[in-house]
PDB file of C-alpha atoms in Angstrom:
ATOM      1  CA  ARG A1336     -35.179 115.588 -98.037  1.00 60.00           C
ATOM      2  CA  PRO A1337     -37.616 116.443-100.568  1.00 62.00           C
ATOM      3  CA  ASP A1338     -39.915 119.119 -99.759  1.00 80.00           C
ATOM      4  CA  LEU A1339     -42.818 117.123 -98.547  1.00 81.00           C
ATOM      5  CA  ALA A1340     -44.803 120.137 -97.642  1.00 81.00           C
ATOM      6  CA  ALA A1341     -44.528 121.547-101.029  1.00 82.00           C
ATOM      7  CA  ALA A1342     -45.428 118.141-102.615  1.00 82.00           C
ATOM      8  CA  LEU A1343     -48.321 117.957-100.352  1.00 84.00           C
ATOM      9  CA  ARG A1344     -49.421 121.470-101.228  1.00 86.00           C
ATOM     10  CA  GLU A1345     -49.160 120.508-104.948  1.00 87.00           C
ATOM     11  CA  LEU A1346     -51.133 117.450-104.462  1.00 88.00           C
ATOM     12  CA  ARG A1347     -53.506 119.280-102.366  1.00 89.00           C
ATOM     13  CA  ALA A1348     -53.874 121.908-105.099  1.00 91.00           C
ATOM     14  CA  GLN A1349     -54.466 119.148-107.624  1.00 91.00           C
ATOM     15  CA  TYR A1350     -57.078 117.574-105.397  1.00 91.00           C
ATOM     16  CA  GLU A1351     -58.753 120.814-104.832  1.00 91.00           C
ATOM     17  CA  ALA A1352     -58.647 121.614-108.570  1.00 92.00           C
ATOM     18  CA  LEU A1353     -60.026 118.120-109.272  1.00 93.00           C
ATOM     19  CA  ALA A1354     -62.639 118.559-106.451  1.00 91.00           C
ATOM     20  CA  ALA A1355     -63.525 121.999-107.911  1.00 92.00           C
ATOM     21  CA  ARG A1356     -63.871 120.421-111.312  1.00 91.00           C
ATOM     22  CA  ASN A1357     -65.897 117.471-110.030  1.00 92.00           C
ATOM     23  CA  LEU A1358     -67.965 119.886-108.016  1.00 92.00           C
ATOM     24  CA  GLN A1359     -68.441 122.075-111.113  1.00 92.00           C
ATOM     25  CA  ALA A1360     -69.231 119.026-113.162  1.00 92.00           C
ATOM     26  CA  ALA A1361     -71.715 117.949-110.543  1.00 92.00           C
ATOM     27  CA  GLU A1362     -73.294 121.275-110.403  1.00 93.00           C
ATOM     28  CA  ASP A1363     -73.560 121.418-114.254  1.00 93.00           C
ATOM     29  CA  TRP A1364     -74.908 117.914-114.300  1.00 92.00           C
ATOM     30  CA  TYR A1365     -77.295 118.977-111.466  1.00 92.00           C
ATOM     31  CA  ARG A1366     -78.376 122.060-113.286  1.00 93.00           C
ATOM     32  CA  ALA A1367     -78.852 120.265-116.587  1.00 94.00           C
ATOM     33  CA  ARG A1368     -80.724 117.509-114.699  1.00 93.00           C
ATOM     34  CA  CYS A1369     -82.748 120.085-113.029  1.00 93.00           C
ATOM     35  CA  ALA A1370     -83.370 122.076-116.288  1.00 94.00           C
ATOM     36  CA  ARG A1371     -84.545 118.817-117.929  1.00 94.00           C
ATOM     37  CA  LEU A1372     -86.801 117.986-115.120  1.00 94.00           C
ATOM     38  CA  HIS A1373     -88.226 121.505-115.021  1.00 94.00           C
ATOM     39  CA  GLU A1374     -88.658 121.223-118.795  1.00 94.00           C
ATOM     40  CA  ARG A1375     -90.256 117.814-118.464  1.00 94.00           C
ATOM     41  CA  ALA A1376     -92.423 119.104-115.562  1.00 94.00           C
ATOM     42  CA  ALA A1377     -93.524 122.109-117.653  1.00 93.00           C
ATOM     43  CA  ARG A1378     -94.518 119.720-120.510  1.00 93.00           C
ATOM     44  CA  SER A1379     -96.289 117.424-118.035  1.00 94.00           C
ATOM     45  CA  GLN A1380     -98.061 120.424-116.706  1.00 94.00           C
ATOM     46  CA  GLU A1381     -99.176 121.486-120.115  1.00 93.00           C
ATOM     47  CA  ALA A1382    -100.214 117.949-120.918  1.00 93.00           C
ATOM     48  CA  VAL A1383    -102.119 117.812-117.674  1.00 95.00           C
ATOM     49  CA  ARG A1384    -103.799 121.220-118.549  1.00 94.00           C
ATOM     50  CA  ALA A1385    -104.588 119.797-122.131  1.00 94.00           C
ATOM     51  CA  SER A1386    -105.843 116.640-120.498  1.00 95.00           C
ATOM     52  CA  ARG A1387    -108.020 118.689-118.077  1.00 95.00           C
ATOM     53  CA  ARG A1388    -109.422 120.923-120.913  1.00 95.00           C
ATOM     54  CA  GLU A1389    -110.089 117.677-122.976  1.00 96.00           C
ATOM     55  CA  ALA A1390    -111.753 116.098-120.053  1.00 96.00           C
ATOM     56  CA  GLY A1391    -113.880 119.234-119.515  1.00 95.00           C
ATOM     57  CA  GLU A1392    -114.709 119.272-123.148  1.00 96.00           C
ATOM     58  CA  CYS A1393    -115.583 115.512-122.987  1.00 96.00           C
ATOM     59  CA  ARG A1394    -117.725 116.161-119.852  1.00 96.00           C
ATOM     60  CA  ARG A1395    -119.618 119.057-121.782  1.00 96.00           C
ATOM     61  CA  GLN A1396    -120.146 116.797-124.678  1.00 96.00           C
ATOM     62  CA  LEU A1397    -121.385 114.018-122.312  1.00 96.00           C
ATOM     63  CA  GLN A1398    -123.812 116.448-120.717  1.00 96.00           C
ATOM     64  CA  ALA A1399    -125.052 117.646-124.110  1.00 96.00           C
ATOM     65  CA  ARG A1400    -125.441 114.030-125.275  1.00 96.00           C
ATOM     66  CA  LEU A1401    -127.293 113.075-122.131  1.00 96.00           C
ATOM     67  CA  VAL A1402    -129.579 116.050-122.612  1.00 96.00           C
ATOM     68  CA  GLU A1403    -130.055 115.186-126.291  1.00 96.00           C
ATOM     69  CA  MET A1404    -130.703 111.621-125.367  1.00 96.00           C
ATOM     70  CA  GLU A1405    -133.364 112.501-122.686  1.00 96.00           C
ATOM     71  CA  SER A1406    -134.953 114.798-125.219  1.00 96.00           C
ATOM     72  CA  LEU A1407    -135.028 112.009-127.831  1.00 96.00           C
ATOM     73  CA  ARG A1408    -136.298 109.614-125.207  1.00 96.00           C
ATOM     74  CA  GLY A1409    -139.079 111.896-124.465  1.00 96.00           C
ATOM     75  CA  ALA A1410    -139.931 112.410-128.206  1.00 96.00           C
ATOM     76  CA  HIS A1411    -139.805 108.601-128.528  1.00 97.00           C
ATOM     77  CA  GLN A1412    -142.330 108.069-125.617  1.00 97.00           C
ATOM     78  CA  SER A1413    -144.440 110.758-127.122  1.00 96.00           C
ATOM     79  CA  LEU A1414    -144.444 109.187-130.608  1.00 97.00           C
ATOM     80  CA  GLU A1415    -145.121 105.817-128.887  1.00 97.00           C
ATOM     81  CA  ARG A1416    -148.164 107.240-127.209  1.00 97.00           C
ATOM     82  CA  GLN A1417    -149.402 108.875-130.412  1.00 97.00           C
ATOM     83  CA  LEU A1418    -148.959 105.551-132.186  1.00 97.00           C
ATOM     84  CA  GLN A1419    -150.920 103.680-129.605  1.00 97.00           C
ATOM     85  CA  GLU A1420    -153.600 106.339-129.627  1.00 97.00           C
ATOM     86  CA  LEU A1421    -153.760 106.106-133.425  1.00 97.00           C
ATOM     87  CA  GLU A1422    -154.005 102.381-133.403  1.00 97.00           C
ATOM     88  CA  GLU A1423    -156.800 102.550-130.656  1.00 96.00           C
ATOM     89  CA  ARG A1424    -158.724 105.149-132.693  1.00 96.00           C
ATOM     90  CA  HIS A1425    -158.177 102.957-135.970  1.00 97.00           C
ATOM     91  CA  ASN A1426    -159.429  99.825-134.049  1.00 97.00           C
ATOM     92  CA  ALA A1427    -162.425 101.729-132.775  1.00 96.00           C
ATOM     93  CA  GLU A1428    -163.235 103.011-136.187  1.00 96.00           C
ATOM     94  CA  ALA A1429    -162.654  99.610-137.700  1.00 96.00           C
ATOM     95  CA  ALA A1430    -165.140  98.118-135.082  1.00 96.00           C
ATOM     96  CA  GLY A1431    -167.623 100.977-135.710  1.00 96.00           C
ATOM     97  CA  LEU A1432    -167.389 100.160-139.450  1.00 97.00           C
ATOM     98  CA  GLN A1433    -167.785  96.574-138.826  1.00 96.00           C
ATOM     99  CA  ASP A1434    -170.890  97.300-136.786  1.00 96.00           C
ATOM    100  CA  THR A1435    -172.147  99.494-139.550  1.00 96.00           C
ATOM    101  CA  ILE A1436    -171.542  96.849-142.158  1.00 97.00           C
ATOM    102  CA  GLY A1437    -173.262  94.253-139.989  1.00 96.00           C
ATOM    103  CA  GLN A1438    -176.202  96.626-139.668  1.00 96.00           C
ATOM    104  CA  LEU A1439    -176.252  97.354-143.490  1.00 97.00           C
ATOM    105  CA  GLU A1440    -176.145  93.622-144.239  1.00 97.00           C
ATOM    106  CA  ASP A1441    -178.961  92.968-141.827  1.00 97.00           C
ATOM    107  CA  ASP A1442    -180.858  95.815-143.404  1.00 97.00           C
ATOM    108  CA  LEU A1443    -180.148  94.406-146.851  1.00 97.00           C
ATOM    109  CA  ARG A1444    -181.312  90.960-145.816  1.00 97.00           C
ATOM    110  CA  ASN A1445    -184.533  92.417-144.232  1.00 97.00           C
ATOM    111  CA  THR A1446    -185.098  94.475-147.447  1.00 97.00           C
ATOM    112  CA  LYS A1447    -184.581  91.447-149.593  1.00 97.00           C
ATOM    113  CA  ASN A1448    -187.078  89.313-147.491  1.00 97.00           C
ATOM    114  CA  GLU A1449    -189.449  92.219-147.523  1.00 97.00           C
ATOM    115  CA  MET A1450    -189.222  92.550-151.234  1.00 97.00           C
ATOM    116  CA  ALA A1451    -189.658  88.859-151.632  1.00 96.00           C
ATOM    117  CA  ARG A1452    -192.798  89.105-149.402  1.00 97.00           C
ATOM    118  CA  HIS A1453    -194.074  92.021-151.474  1.00 97.00           C
ATOM    119  CA  LEU A1454    -193.424  90.102-154.723  1.00 97.00           C
ATOM    120  CA  ARG A1455    -195.325  87.015-153.255  1.00 97.00           C
ATOM    121  CA  GLU A1456    -198.260  89.324-152.299  1.00 97.00           C
ATOM    122  CA  TYR A1457    -198.010  90.973-155.765  1.00 97.00           C
ATOM    123  CA  GLN A1458    -198.168  87.554-157.495  1.00 97.00           C
ATOM    124  CA  ASP A1459    -201.059  86.548-155.130  1.00 97.00           C
ATOM    125  CA  LEU A1460    -202.925  89.716-156.092  1.00 97.00           C
ATOM    126  CA  LEU A1461    -202.046  89.304-159.797  1.00 97.00           C
ATOM    127  CA  ASN A1462    -203.398  85.687-159.624  1.00 97.00           C
ATOM    128  CA  VAL A1463    -206.565  87.050-157.877  1.00 96.00           C
ATOM    129  CA  LYS A1464    -206.975  89.733-160.631  1.00 96.00           C
ATOM    130  CA  MET A1465    -206.479  87.144-163.393  1.00 97.00           C
ATOM    131  CA  ALA A1466    -209.043  84.941-161.713  1.00 96.00           C
ATOM    132  CA  LEU A1467    -211.388  87.779-161.359  1.00 96.00           C
ATOM    133  CA  ASP A1468    -210.885  88.893-164.998  1.00 96.00           C
ATOM    134  CA  ILE A1469    -211.693  85.316-166.131  1.00 96.00           C
ATOM    135  CA  GLU A1470    -214.845  85.284-164.027  1.00 96.00           C
ATOM    136  CA  ILE A1471    -215.873  88.676-165.251  1.00 95.00           C
ATOM    137  CA  ALA A1472    -215.305  87.470-168.735  1.00 94.00           C
ATOM    138  CA  ALA A1473    -217.382  84.357-168.055  1.00 94.00           C
ATOM    139  CA  TYR A1474    -220.190  86.396-166.504  1.00 94.00           C
ATOM    140  CA  ARG A1475    -220.093  88.665-169.438  1.00 93.00           C
ATOM    141  CA  LYS A1476    -220.488  85.906-171.849  1.00 93.00           C
ATOM    142  CA  LEU A1477    -223.364  84.631-169.671  1.00 92.00           C
ATOM    143  CA  LEU A1478    -225.063  87.891-169.618  1.00 91.00           C
ATOM    144  CA  GLU A1479    -224.574  88.343-173.353  1.00 90.00           C
ATOM    145  CA  GLY A1480    -226.072  84.896-173.982  1.00 87.00           C
ATOM    146  CA  GLU A1481    -228.909  85.844-171.673  1.00 86.00           C
ATOM    147  CA  GLU A1482    -229.375  89.052-173.436  1.00 84.00           C
ATOM    148  CA  THR A1483    -229.431  87.408-176.870  1.00 86.00           C
ATOM    149  CA  LEU A1484    -231.899  84.882-175.566  1.00 84.00           C
ATOM    150  CA  PHE A1485    -233.998  87.519-174.095  1.00 84.00           C
ATOM    151  CA  ASN A1486    -233.977  89.569-177.219  1.00 85.00           C
ATOM    152  CA  MET A1487    -234.857  86.556-179.393  1.00 85.00           C
ATOM    153  CA  GLY A1488    -237.630  85.392-177.058  1.00 75.00           C
ATOM    154  CA  SER A1489    -239.358  88.633-176.511  1.00 62.00           C
ATOM    155  CA  GLY A1490    -239.952  90.244-179.867  1.00 57.00           C
ATOM    156  CA  GLY A1491    -242.970  92.177-178.684  1.00 48.00           C
ATOM    157  CA  LEU A1492    -241.089  94.203-176.150  1.00 47.00           C
ATOM    158  CA  PRO A1493    -239.240  96.609-178.173  1.00 47.00           C
ATOM    159  CA  SER A1494    -238.668  99.065-175.319  1.00 46.00           C
ATOM    160  CA  LEU A1495    -236.314  96.643-173.655  1.00 44.00           C
ATOM    161  CA  ASN A1496    -234.318  96.345-176.954  1.00 46.00           C
ATOM    162  CA  SER A1497    -233.710  99.990-176.981  1.00 46.00           C
ATOM    163  CA  LEU A1498    -231.713  99.752-173.767  1.00 45.00           C
ATOM    164  CA  PRO A1499    -228.036  99.962-174.394  1.00 45.00           C
ATOM    165  CA  SER A1500    -225.993  96.849-173.716  1.00 49.00           C
ATOM    166  CA  PRO A1501    -224.292  97.150-170.441  1.00 46.00           C
ATOM    167  CA  THR A1502    -220.508  97.067-170.434  1.00 49.00           C
ATOM    168  CA  TYR A1503    -218.408  95.989-167.482  1.00 45.00           C
ATOM    169  CA  SER A1504    -215.072  97.350-166.546  1.00 48.00           C
ATOM    170  CA  PHE A1505    -212.829  96.160-163.805  1.00 45.00           C
ATOM    171  CA  GLN A1506    -210.895  98.861-161.737  1.00 49.00           C
ATOM    172  CA  PRO A1507    -208.062  97.124-159.776  1.00 47.00           C
ATOM    173  CA  ARG A1508    -207.626  98.559-156.313  1.00 49.00           C
ATOM    174  CA  SER A1509    -204.255  99.240-155.123  1.00 49.00           C
ATOM    175  CA  PHE A1510    -203.329  97.251-151.906  1.00 47.00           C
ATOM    176  CA  SER A1511    -200.902  98.777-149.610  1.00 48.00           C
ATOM    177  CA  SER A1512    -199.054  96.548-147.035  1.00 47.00           C
ATOM    178  CA  SER A1513    -198.614  97.652-143.553  1.00 46.00           C
ATOM    179  CA  ALA A1514    -195.200  96.240-143.172  1.00 41.00           C
TER     180      ALA A1514
END
């Protein structure tokens, strides 16, 4: 009879050696797998930290942009108010200038009317002066004719002839209007 016990021991030794190799291979695979997972976890943790840092930086930039945006919004509103104030001031000045132009046009129209009235008055006075000058000239001719007749008719009165002949002069008065 073959030695069954020795064959079983040998078989058992082979199975134990195979089991030990399989166990060793499983442990090596497990360690390698764990090492890769640890390495992947470390990379993932580093990536998470980098992402957190980047997210923090993005938050800080966002906050800075929000503050800058609020500042620019305030500046924009201030400039809008200044523009509105300038437009209102410009419109008020333009209205004032239009009023002044209207007043000046009214003054100019009144002055022209007054000048036309003064010119008519001057023409009327000039016509009156011319009429008076003509009348004075006519009276002067009449007086000279009378004087000549008087001198011719009264030869015996030498004392009257010695009187100087009267001369008439017209001094125009200046008229002032109370307008």
